[in-house]
Each structure stands twice: as structure tokens, then as C-alpha cells.
Amino acid sequence: MKHRILVCFSLCCFALTAQMDPPPNFVIVFCDDLGYGDIGSFGHPIIQTPNIDRMAEEGQKWTQFYVADPVCTPSRAALLTGRYPIRNGMTSSKRHVFFPDSPNGLPLEEITIAEVLKTRDYATAAIGKWHLGHLPKFLPQQQGFDYYYGIPYSNDMDSNQWGQYLKLAEDPHYFSETEFFNVPLIENARVIERPADQTTITKRYTQKAVQFIEQNKAQPFFLYLAHSMPHIPLFVSEEFRGRSKASLYVDVIEEIDWSVGEILNVLEKNQLDRNTIVVFTSDNGPWLLFKTHGGSAGPLRAGKGTTFEGGQRVPTIFWGPGRVMPGVINQMGATLDLLPTFANLSGAELPSDRKLDGYDLSQVLTQKSSSPRKDFFYWAFAELHAYRNERYKIHIKQREPIHYGRSTLVLEQPELYDLKADISEKHDLAETFPEILSDFLDKMDLQLMDVADSIPDQLADRIQQK
Ligand code: MG
């Protein structure tokens, strides 16, 4: 009896403490085109990333974490809304991402993580690359963010130097002129610099991020820090240029690692570390077309623009010493899952009037429970290419590492890989396991039907629309 009272008492105390805990702060550090193999703790033999590695040691390193699409705009739309971009026109078979002449953006009816957290009075900031519409009516302040500072689309746009860059990227130390890329730097909805000086962009994003945390430490906050690097053209500040003695790409990643250190420091200095969850990840795999200026997917096949593992599996870490139980998670998660996870942890309601594609990972984070994500659909360029369960993966369509103008290859025979035994997708087992193949094809048909039902005509392909 006494024992039961004690248990009851402890449970009540736990419930009370849990209730009294302030909702956690959230920080997402989202890199651009960073590969699965570009981090020390994910196996890179040269790049020094002590701060990111410390996150992995003290937090959860996820080895099977995915983005919903292998290119920028759709990947970002999916992270912020918890929905496959096919559901809201944020993917296209023709134009892959938004460009400086695009008239559209993420539909305002979409509900972002920032808007979900606003219902719990979070302070919110987007710092860095947006790429969900650069016109004032589509900028972050229209999607739940109090503040925006950054280059609104890819840092190689507004330029005729792209071909030249591709040629010179053979040289690992080639350093372009920042003036060749006439991209704007925007604060809230106003252009404050053009061309943006990209040599200091990682540093300035970091300073703004630290400032935002300092200014909002007395209330819950959500910081979405989306670095423009290491998307080409690569730039670093003077302090980091040549520091690695390896290549410009390595210097760039080491400056991002410094930036992560600054974020962790400011959280610790203000005793916010035990009530903040920091997520480190990337928007898609490495842009291999750019040779020494592109990163590495490690053991994974291919990179950006493909639905092979190298295109969509990204190096991901959750850090939160007071909230996240440390360990290596060899189960599946996706950026689609961040919205439902943050909603649960903050006590916010999930949008109930629309289909979400994410799972709530909070129990994995706090208790290392089994991940609720047991499978994953690989969409790219408005088409369903592949599907995986906890072991096998089927491909029905493929693209080679991204070259503009190439179209999708519809496979005559689907391919099947055992991702546990063959992480590099080298050995096709389709003939060995016809029953798995047929089961997976049925699942893909169901996904196609489910998605087809959910797309209003006026939302289809907003990237292509002029
Ligand atoms: Mg990208």
C-alpha cells in the first residue's frame, strides 16, 4: 500500500513538473547541399566539426533521416509544413525550384511550424535562405515569423557566371567574386544590400541568430537558421579562408561548425541549454556536379537531385541536454516529422483540416522509444520515384545526379535494394524478392491515390506557373 502511494506521489510530481516546465525552445540549423558524409561524426576523415560532433555525442545522431525532396524549394516547404510538397504545388517536373523571376511562393493557407508555435506565444525568426517566394507577400513574416534576415533564394542566382563557376570548380581553392552573384540581402521585407557580400554571410547569419536568442531568452522561441552555404558559390570569411589547408569546401563547413558552436555557447551562457532542442540537418544531398566544390554523401549512392540515398538521406542530430536522451538512432525520421514533434513538445494543436505526412518523434527524443516512422516515400520533381520500409527500397523512376535538361528515367523493371546490407544501393534484388516488389508497388499506388485526392487544381505546380 505504502509502495503504491509512493508511486502515485512520484507520478503526480512528474506530471506536475512536466506541466510546469516551460515549453522548450527550438532551433533548426539547416544547411544547404551539405552531404551525408561531410561531418566528422558522420565519417568524414578530414573536415573538423568539433561543435557538431559534440552535439552528436551529447544528443541523438540519426543515421536514417530524410528530406522529402532532393532539391531546395520543395525540401524547405516540406520541413516547414510537415507535408509532401506535391500537396501544395511546391514541386515541379519542369522548373525545379523558385527563381528570381518566379511570381509565386508557399501558399499563405499553408500552416508552418512558426504558425503552429505562435499559438503558444513563441517568438519566431527565420534567418538565412528562404526559397519559398522572394516577393514581400511570400516572405517569412507572412508565414508566422516575427523577423527575417537573409538571402531569399539560392546564392548562385541573379548571375551569368554559373557556367564559369562550373568550369573553375575543378580547382578546390577557386574563390569567386561575390559581385558576380547579384543576390539581395533582405531584412524583414526590405532589401538592405545588393549584391549581398557573401564572404561574411555565415558570420552575419550567426550574429543575427545569437542576437535573436539573447533578445528572446525570457520567452519560448523558435529559430530557423537556414545557412546559404555550402551551396555554390562557396564563400567564407577571412578568418576561415585557407584555414583547413584542404579546400575551400572544407573551410566553408568548418565555418558552419564554428557557427554551431556560437549557438550552443549562447544557449549555455543564458542557461537555456536544458530547455532548448537544437536540430542540425541539411536540405538535400551534395551537389556532385560541382566536383571539388560539392560535398560528399559518404557511402551513399549519388547526391542532390536524385532519389538515391545520397540525394535525400541527410546528416541529422538532435541536441538538448535537458530533453533529448543521448544515443545513435538507427531508425527512420524525416524533416516532415519536425512539425508534429514540435507541436507535441510545445503543447500546440496540430492542424486538423489537412493531411499531414509527418510523425511525432517526441518519444524517440525523450525516451528513445521506437520511431513511429516505419516507411518513407521518395518524391522528386512532382513524381513518386521510390519507397522504403525498414529494410528494403524500391525504385520505379530515377534521375542521374542533377544535370539541367535531363528528364526522369522510368525504369522498365523496378529495382529493389536491401538498405541494411547494401547502403550504397549496388545490388538489385528485384528478381530475388518478387513478393516484396509487388507489395511495395501496391503501397506506391495507394500513396499516389492519396496525394491525387488532396491537390486542388489551382495549387498544382506553383513553381512552373508564371
Ligand atoms: Mg539545397
Coordinates of N, CA and C and ligand atoms in Angstrom, one line a residue, residues 32-33 72 76 129 231 283-284 304, ligand 1:
D32 N 22.6 24.0 -46.6 CA 22.2 23.9 -48.0 C 23.2 23.0 -48.8
D33 N 22.7 21.9 -49.2 CA 23.5 20.9 -50.0 C 24.7 20.3 -49.2
C72 N 16.1 22.2 -53.3 CA 15.8 23.2 -52.2 C 14.4 23.6 -51.9
R76 N 12.4 22.6 -48.4 CA 12.1 23.6 -47.4 C 10.6 23.7 -47.1
K129 N 18.5 31.4 -45.9 CA 17.9 31.2 -47.1 C 16.4 30.8 -46.9
H231 N 26.0 25.6 -50.4 CA 25.6 25.7 -51.8 C 26.6 26.6 -52.6
D283 N 19.3 20.3 -46.4 CA 18.1 20.3 -47.2 C 18.1 19.3 -48.3
N284 N 19.2 18.8 -48.7 CA 19.4 17.7 -49.7 C 20.8 17.3 -49.7
K304 N 22.5 15.3 -54.6 CA 21.4 16.2 -54.8 C 20.6 15.9 -56.2
Ligands
MG1 MG 19.9 22.7 -51.4

